[in-house]
Amino acid sequence: MTTADGSPLVPGTLCADRIVLITGAGRGIGHEHALQFAAQGAKVMVNDLGAGVDGSGADRSAAQLVADEINASGGTAQANTDDVSTWAGAQRAVASTIEAFGGLDVVANNAGILRDRMFVNMTEAEWDDVIAVHLKGSFAVTRHAVDYWRAQVKAGEVVQGRVIMTSSPSGLFGNVGQANYGAAKAALAGLTIILADELGRLGVTVNAIAPVALTRMTEGLPGFVDAAKKALEETGFNPFDPAHIAPLVVWLGSTASAAITGRVFTVMGGEIGVAEPWVKGPTMTSTEPWNPAAFTEQIPALVGQARGNSDMSGRTRT
Ligand SMILES: NC(=O)c1ccc[n+]([C@@H]2O[C@H](COP(=O)([O-])OP(=O)(O)OC[C@H]3O[C@@H](n4cnc5c(N)ncnc54)[C@H](O)[C@@H]3O)[C@@H](O)[C@H]2O)c1
């Protein structure tokens, strides 16, 4: 079995017989997830609507091609072309996985679109469509999967469920021109923490990744294509290859990751990091009602003691 660009994949048994639903797995990062879960013995439902980067259109062959690729190389996969941004589409994607393979162990919420626009010009549709695919889609697929896992637990089965959300540096750190996308991705990081707390009792862990890779979604970003080419020429290792994202997701989907939940991982090329969450920083206290006029001095002094926001690399802005 190989990655999408033909590099060899080391086969293994880390996910032997695990049943995995990957949304948006017809292309890019999700395609690599599908190949690498299958290479580790998982049965994979390749969901993809076949949308354009902006969410328009539907090329229903995208999911089937990936399923065919996996089956041709000895793995097990089927295709599903439902739109996960709708409640009913998400339900069908989950139900068809259970019907095809007799269960469900892992949901990788990966489907995504972009409608970048400076906020002053952003339309209602650009906001709604991006929130629908990323945030509602991840909610809806997970919610239907949880129905299944809850019924399993009630029936006395042991569940080792895994949910992997796909956040983004744009959501964790903020990126100009992506108010809709970044807000959805930040919400997914928050959802990860809440669901980890709620679903642990069912045997379900919930983690997220914030990846960076060269796909059709990022190929228009300044410098991405050139940087990937340069790194490959100079070192023989392309840190922008989407194939480097999947190994972490495959491990998070395995039973070996049971102790890890509620975490957001940054991942690009040869670097994996754990994003450190919001914490309460410096505080000031009062035993009397606050005087807003005094804040003119107090608040800048308080903010001056706090760590700054991060830049897009995740480091504190200087
Ligand atoms: N590429 C990056 O650097 C990067 C960075 C941060 C986050 N991400 C996230 O990673 C995920 C994958 O992105 P990618 O770069 O591989 O992009 P991509 O465009 O190559 O893949 C996204 C896939 O999602 C599918 N899709 C879109 N809407 C769908 C829907 N409603 N139902 C089912 N499938 C749908 C598309 O058809 C497409 O195949 C996205 O969530 C994206 O936001 C990517």
PDB file of N, CA, C and O in Angstrom, residues 177-220:
ATOM      1  N   GLY A 177      -8.673  37.097   7.350  1.00  0.00           N
ATOM      2  CA  GLY A 177      -9.419  36.660   6.166  1.00  0.00           C
ATOM      3  C   GLY A 177     -10.192  35.374   6.386  1.00  0.00           C
ATOM      4  O   GLY A 177     -10.848  34.878   5.479  1.00  0.00           O
ATOM      5  N   GLN A 178     -10.087  34.811   7.606  1.00  0.00           N
ATOM      6  CA  GLN A 178     -10.755  33.524   7.860  1.00  0.00           C
ATOM      7  C   GLN A 178     -11.661  33.594   9.094  1.00  0.00           C
ATOM      8  O   GLN A 178     -11.654  32.683   9.923  1.00  0.00           O
ATOM      9  N   ALA A 179     -12.433  34.664   9.217  1.00  0.00           N
ATOM     10  CA  ALA A 179     -13.291  34.814  10.403  1.00  0.00           C
ATOM     11  C   ALA A 179     -14.260  33.643  10.525  1.00  0.00           C
ATOM     12  O   ALA A 179     -14.458  33.092  11.626  1.00  0.00           O
ATOM     13  N   ASN A 180     -14.861  33.248   9.412  1.00  0.00           N
ATOM     14  CA  ASN A 180     -15.829  32.145   9.436  1.00  0.00           C
ATOM     15  C   ASN A 180     -15.134  30.811   9.752  1.00  0.00           C
ATOM     16  O   ASN A 180     -15.512  30.077  10.666  1.00  0.00           O
ATOM     17  N   TYR A 181     -14.094  30.527   9.001  1.00  0.00           N
ATOM     18  CA  TYR A 181     -13.355  29.263   9.140  1.00  0.00           C
ATOM     19  C   TYR A 181     -12.676  29.171  10.511  1.00  0.00           C
ATOM     20  O   TYR A 181     -12.761  28.150  11.208  1.00  0.00           O
ATOM     21  N   GLY A 182     -12.004  30.240  10.923  1.00  0.00           N
ATOM     22  CA  GLY A 182     -11.295  30.230  12.205  1.00  0.00           C
ATOM     23  C   GLY A 182     -12.256  30.093  13.377  1.00  0.00           C
ATOM     24  O   GLY A 182     -11.958  29.393  14.358  1.00  0.00           O
ATOM     25  N   ALA A 183     -13.416  30.740  13.269  1.00  0.00           N
ATOM     26  CA  ALA A 183     -14.403  30.627  14.348  1.00  0.00           C
ATOM     27  C   ALA A 183     -14.897  29.182  14.465  1.00  0.00           C
ATOM     28  O   ALA A 183     -15.042  28.639  15.568  1.00  0.00           O
ATOM     29  N   ALA A 184     -15.131  28.542  13.313  1.00  0.00           N
ATOM     30  CA  ALA A 184     -15.572  27.135  13.333  1.00  0.00           C
ATOM     31  C   ALA A 184     -14.485  26.239  13.915  1.00  0.00           C
ATOM     32  O   ALA A 184     -14.754  25.338  14.720  1.00  0.00           O
ATOM     33  N   LYS A 185     -13.238  26.503  13.539  1.00  0.00           N
ATOM     34  CA  LYS A 185     -12.132  25.649  13.987  1.00  0.00           C
ATOM     35  C   LYS A 185     -11.838  25.855  15.479  1.00  0.00           C
ATOM     36  O   LYS A 185     -11.429  24.918  16.171  1.00  0.00           O
ATOM     37  N   ALA A 186     -11.996  27.101  15.955  1.00  0.00           N
ATOM     38  CA  ALA A 186     -11.829  27.357  17.391  1.00  0.00           C
ATOM     39  C   ALA A 186     -12.940  26.650  18.161  1.00  0.00           C
ATOM     40  O   ALA A 186     -12.713  26.069  19.230  1.00  0.00           O
ATOM     41  N   ALA A 187     -14.133  26.693  17.603  1.00  0.00           N
ATOM     42  CA  ALA A 187     -15.268  26.021  18.258  1.00  0.00           C
ATOM     43  C   ALA A 187     -15.022  24.517  18.350  1.00  0.00           C
ATOM     44  O   ALA A 187     -15.373  23.879  19.351  1.00  0.00           O
ATOM     45  N   LEU A 188     -14.396  23.950  17.328  1.00  0.00           N
ATOM     46  CA  LEU A 188     -14.123  22.508  17.359  1.00  0.00           C
ATOM     47  C   LEU A 188     -13.114  22.152  18.448  1.00  0.00           C
ATOM     48  O   LEU A 188     -13.200  21.088  19.071  1.00  0.00           O
ATOM     49  N   ALA A 189     -12.165  23.055  18.693  1.00  0.00           N
ATOM     50  CA  ALA A 189     -11.209  22.815  19.784  1.00  0.00           C
ATOM     51  C   ALA A 189     -11.944  22.843  21.128  1.00  0.00           C
ATOM     52  O   ALA A 189     -11.691  22.011  22.006  1.00  0.00           O
ATOM     53  N   GLY A 190     -12.875  23.774  21.274  1.00  0.00           N
ATOM     54  CA  GLY A 190     -13.677  23.839  22.502  1.00  0.00           C
ATOM     55  C   GLY A 190     -14.586  22.625  22.648  1.00  0.00           C
ATOM     56  O   GLY A 190     -14.711  22.047  23.734  1.00  0.00           O
ATOM     57  N   LEU A 191     -15.188  22.233  21.538  1.00  0.00           N
ATOM     58  CA  LEU A 191     -16.084  21.063  21.543  1.00  0.00           C
ATOM     59  C   LEU A 191     -15.327  19.801  21.958  1.00  0.00           C
ATOM     60  O   LEU A 191     -15.851  18.941  22.677  1.00  0.00           O
ATOM     61  N   THR A 192     -14.081  19.715  21.527  1.00  0.00           N
ATOM     62  CA  THR A 192     -13.242  18.562  21.858  1.00  0.00           C
ATOM     63  C   THR A 192     -13.124  18.400  23.377  1.00  0.00           C
ATOM     64  O   THR A 192     -13.251  17.294  23.921  1.00  0.00           O
ATOM     65  N   ILE A 193     -12.895  19.508  24.061  1.00  0.00           N
ATOM     66  CA  ILE A 193     -12.714  19.455  25.517  1.00  0.00           C
ATOM     67  C   ILE A 193     -14.024  19.058  26.205  1.00  0.00           C
ATOM     68  O   ILE A 193     -14.056  18.211  27.102  1.00  0.00           O
ATOM     69  N   ILE A 194     -15.111  19.643  25.757  1.00  0.00           N
ATOM     70  CA  ILE A 194     -16.413  19.352  26.383  1.00  0.00           C
ATOM     71  C   ILE A 194     -16.826  17.901  26.136  1.00  0.00           C
ATOM     72  O   ILE A 194     -17.240  17.190  27.061  1.00  0.00           O
ATOM     73  N   LEU A 195     -16.680  17.446  24.892  1.00  0.00           N
ATOM     74  CA  LEU A 195     -17.088  16.072  24.583  1.00  0.00           C
ATOM     75  C   LEU A 195     -16.193  15.047  25.275  1.00  0.00           C
ATOM     76  O   LEU A 195     -16.666  13.982  25.674  1.00  0.00           O
ATOM     77  N   ALA A 196     -14.915  15.374  25.418  1.00  0.00           N
ATOM     78  CA  ALA A 196     -14.021  14.445  26.142  1.00  0.00           C
ATOM     79  C   ALA A 196     -14.558  14.221  27.551  1.00  0.00           C
ATOM     80  O   ALA A 196     -14.593  13.095  28.053  1.00  0.00           O
ATOM     81  N   ASP A 197     -15.010  15.316  28.183  1.00  0.00           N
ATOM     82  CA  ASP A 197     -15.555  15.200  29.539  1.00  0.00           C
ATOM     83  C   ASP A 197     -16.886  14.447  29.558  1.00  0.00           C
ATOM     84  O   ASP A 197     -17.173  13.695  30.479  1.00  0.00           O
ATOM     85  N   GLU A 198     -17.714  14.669  28.538  1.00  0.00           N
ATOM     86  CA  GLU A 198     -19.048  14.047  28.540  1.00  0.00           C
ATOM     87  C   GLU A 198     -19.037  12.582  28.120  1.00  0.00           C
ATOM     88  O   GLU A 198     -19.856  11.801  28.584  1.00  0.00           O
ATOM     89  N   LEU A 199     -18.146  12.228  27.193  1.00  0.00           N
ATOM     90  CA  LEU A 199     -18.254  10.901  26.568  1.00  0.00           C
ATOM     91  C   LEU A 199     -17.321   9.847  27.151  1.00  0.00           C
ATOM     92  O   LEU A 199     -17.413   8.674  26.794  1.00  0.00           O
ATOM     93  N   GLY A 200     -16.448  10.281  28.052  1.00  0.00           N
ATOM     94  CA  GLY A 200     -15.511   9.329  28.658  1.00  0.00           C
ATOM     95  C   GLY A 200     -16.222   8.150  29.296  1.00  0.00           C
ATOM     96  O   GLY A 200     -15.778   7.000  29.177  1.00  0.00           O
ATOM     97  N   ARG A 201     -17.361   8.416  29.919  1.00  0.00           N
ATOM     98  CA  ARG A 201     -18.074   7.330  30.629  1.00  0.00           C
ATOM     99  C   ARG A 201     -18.619   6.277  29.653  1.00  0.00           C
ATOM    100  O   ARG A 201     -18.970   5.172  30.056  1.00  0.00           O
ATOM    101  N   LEU A 202     -18.715   6.642  28.360  1.00  0.00           N
ATOM    102  CA  LEU A 202     -19.165   5.657  27.367  1.00  0.00           C
ATOM    103  C   LEU A 202     -17.999   4.862  26.784  1.00  0.00           C
ATOM    104  O   LEU A 202     -18.198   3.956  25.967  1.00  0.00           O
ATOM    105  N   GLY A 203     -16.773   5.249  27.150  1.00  0.00           N
ATOM    106  CA  GLY A 203     -15.600   4.594  26.549  1.00  0.00           C
ATOM    107  C   GLY A 203     -15.163   5.280  25.266  1.00  0.00           C
ATOM    108  O   GLY A 203     -14.497   4.672  24.421  1.00  0.00           O
ATOM    109  N   VAL A 204     -15.538   6.550  25.136  1.00  0.00           N
ATOM    110  CA  VAL A 204     -15.220   7.284  23.903  1.00  0.00           C
ATOM    111  C   VAL A 204     -14.232   8.397  24.226  1.00  0.00           C
ATOM    112  O   VAL A 204     -14.472   9.193  25.137  1.00  0.00           O
ATOM    113  N   THR A 205     -13.111   8.459  23.508  1.00  0.00           N
ATOM    114  CA  THR A 205     -12.189   9.583  23.654  1.00  0.00           C
ATOM    115  C   THR A 205     -12.414  10.567  22.510  1.00  0.00           C
ATOM    116  O   THR A 205     -12.863  10.184  21.433  1.00  0.00           O
ATOM    117  N   VAL A 206     -12.097  11.820  22.785  1.00  0.00           N
ATOM    118  CA  VAL A 206     -12.287  12.873  21.778  1.00  0.00           C
ATOM    119  C   VAL A 206     -11.038  13.739  21.761  1.00  0.00           C
ATOM    120  O   VAL A 206     -10.671  14.333  22.778  1.00  0.00           O
ATOM    121  N   ASN A 207     -10.363  13.773  20.631  1.00  0.00           N
ATOM    122  CA  ASN A 207      -9.175  14.618  20.466  1.00  0.00           C
ATOM    123  C   ASN A 207      -9.297  15.373  19.154  1.00  0.00           C
ATOM    124  O   ASN A 207     -10.199  15.112  18.356  1.00  0.00           O
ATOM    125  N   ALA A 208      -8.397  16.314  18.954  1.00  0.00           N
ATOM    126  CA  ALA A 208      -8.434  17.102  17.710  1.00  0.00           C
ATOM    127  C   ALA A 208      -7.028  17.287  17.183  1.00  0.00           C
ATOM    128  O   ALA A 208      -6.047  17.237  17.946  1.00  0.00           O
ATOM    129  N   ILE A 209      -6.944  17.511  15.879  1.00  0.00           N
ATOM    130  CA  ILE A 209      -5.668  17.896  15.278  1.00  0.00           C
ATOM    131  C   ILE A 209      -5.817  19.280  14.661  1.00  0.00           C
ATOM    132  O   ILE A 209      -6.899  19.676  14.244  1.00  0.00           O
ATOM    133  N   ALA A 210      -4.715  20.013  14.637  1.00  0.00           N
ATOM    134  CA  ALA A 210      -4.636  21.278  13.908  1.00  0.00           C
ATOM    135  C   ALA A 210      -3.492  21.097  12.913  1.00  0.00           C
ATOM    136  O   ALA A 210      -2.334  21.336  13.248  1.00  0.00           O
ATOM    137  N   PRO A 211      -3.819  20.610  11.711  1.00  0.00           N
ATOM    138  CA  PRO A 211      -2.765  20.229  10.771  1.00  0.00           C
ATOM    139  C   PRO A 211      -2.315  21.383   9.877  1.00  0.00           C
ATOM    140  O   PRO A 211      -2.998  22.404   9.779  1.00  0.00           O
ATOM    141  N   VAL A 212      -1.174  21.203   9.242  1.00  0.00           N
ATOM    142  CA  VAL A 212      -0.762  22.055   8.113  1.00  0.00           C
ATOM    143  C   VAL A 212      -0.229  21.124   7.036  1.00  0.00           C
ATOM    144  O   VAL A 212       0.622  20.278   7.317  1.00  0.00           O
ATOM    145  N   ALA A 213      -0.740  21.262   5.819  1.00  0.00           N
ATOM    146  CA  ALA A 213      -0.277  20.425   4.710  1.00  0.00           C
ATOM    147  C   ALA A 213      -0.622  21.112   3.397  1.00  0.00           C
ATOM    148  O   ALA A 213      -1.519  21.951   3.345  1.00  0.00           O
ATOM    149  N   LEU A 214       0.106  20.709   2.387  1.00  0.00           N
ATOM    150  CA  LEU A 214      -0.180  21.259   1.060  1.00  0.00           C
ATOM    151  C   LEU A 214      -1.252  20.399   0.389  1.00  0.00           C
ATOM    152  O   LEU A 214      -1.019  19.242   0.054  1.00  0.00           O
ATOM    153  N   THR A 215      -2.432  20.983   0.257  1.00  0.00           N
ATOM    154  CA  THR A 215      -3.536  20.325  -0.444  1.00  0.00           C
ATOM    155  C   THR A 215      -4.147  21.387  -1.356  1.00  0.00           C
ATOM    156  O   THR A 215      -3.691  22.532  -1.369  1.00  0.00           O
ATOM    157  N   ARG A 216      -5.211  21.040  -2.042  1.00  0.00           N
ATOM    158  CA  ARG A 216      -5.823  22.055  -2.905  1.00  0.00           C
ATOM    159  C   ARG A 216      -6.343  23.229  -2.068  1.00  0.00           C
ATOM    160  O   ARG A 216      -6.494  24.337  -2.552  1.00  0.00           O
ATOM    161  N   MET A 217      -6.593  22.964  -0.754  1.00  0.00           N
ATOM    162  CA  MET A 217      -7.102  24.020   0.124  1.00  0.00           C
ATOM    163  C   MET A 217      -6.034  25.082   0.405  1.00  0.00           C
ATOM    164  O   MET A 217      -6.337  26.234   0.672  1.00  0.00           O
ATOM    165  N   THR A 218      -4.767  24.671   0.386  1.00  0.00           N
ATOM    166  CA  THR A 218      -3.689  25.599   0.758  1.00  0.00           C
ATOM    167  C   THR A 218      -2.763  25.942  -0.406  1.00  0.00           C
ATOM    168  O   THR A 218      -1.857  26.753  -0.234  1.00  0.00           O
ATOM    169  N   GLU A 219      -2.987  25.327  -1.579  1.00  0.00           N
ATOM    170  CA  GLU A 219      -2.017  25.534  -2.663  1.00  0.00           C
ATOM    171  C   GLU A 219      -1.985  26.981  -3.151  1.00  0.00           C
ATOM    172  O   GLU A 219      -0.998  27.415  -3.741  1.00  0.00           O
ATOM    173  N   GLY A 220      -3.055  27.749  -2.864  1.00  0.00           N
ATOM    174  CA  GLY A 220      -3.072  29.150  -3.285  1.00  0.00           C
ATOM    175  C   GLY A 220      -2.412  30.093  -2.276  1.00  0.00           C
ATOM    176  O   GLY A 220      -2.238  31.279  -2.549  1.00  0.00           O
TER     177      GLY A 220
END
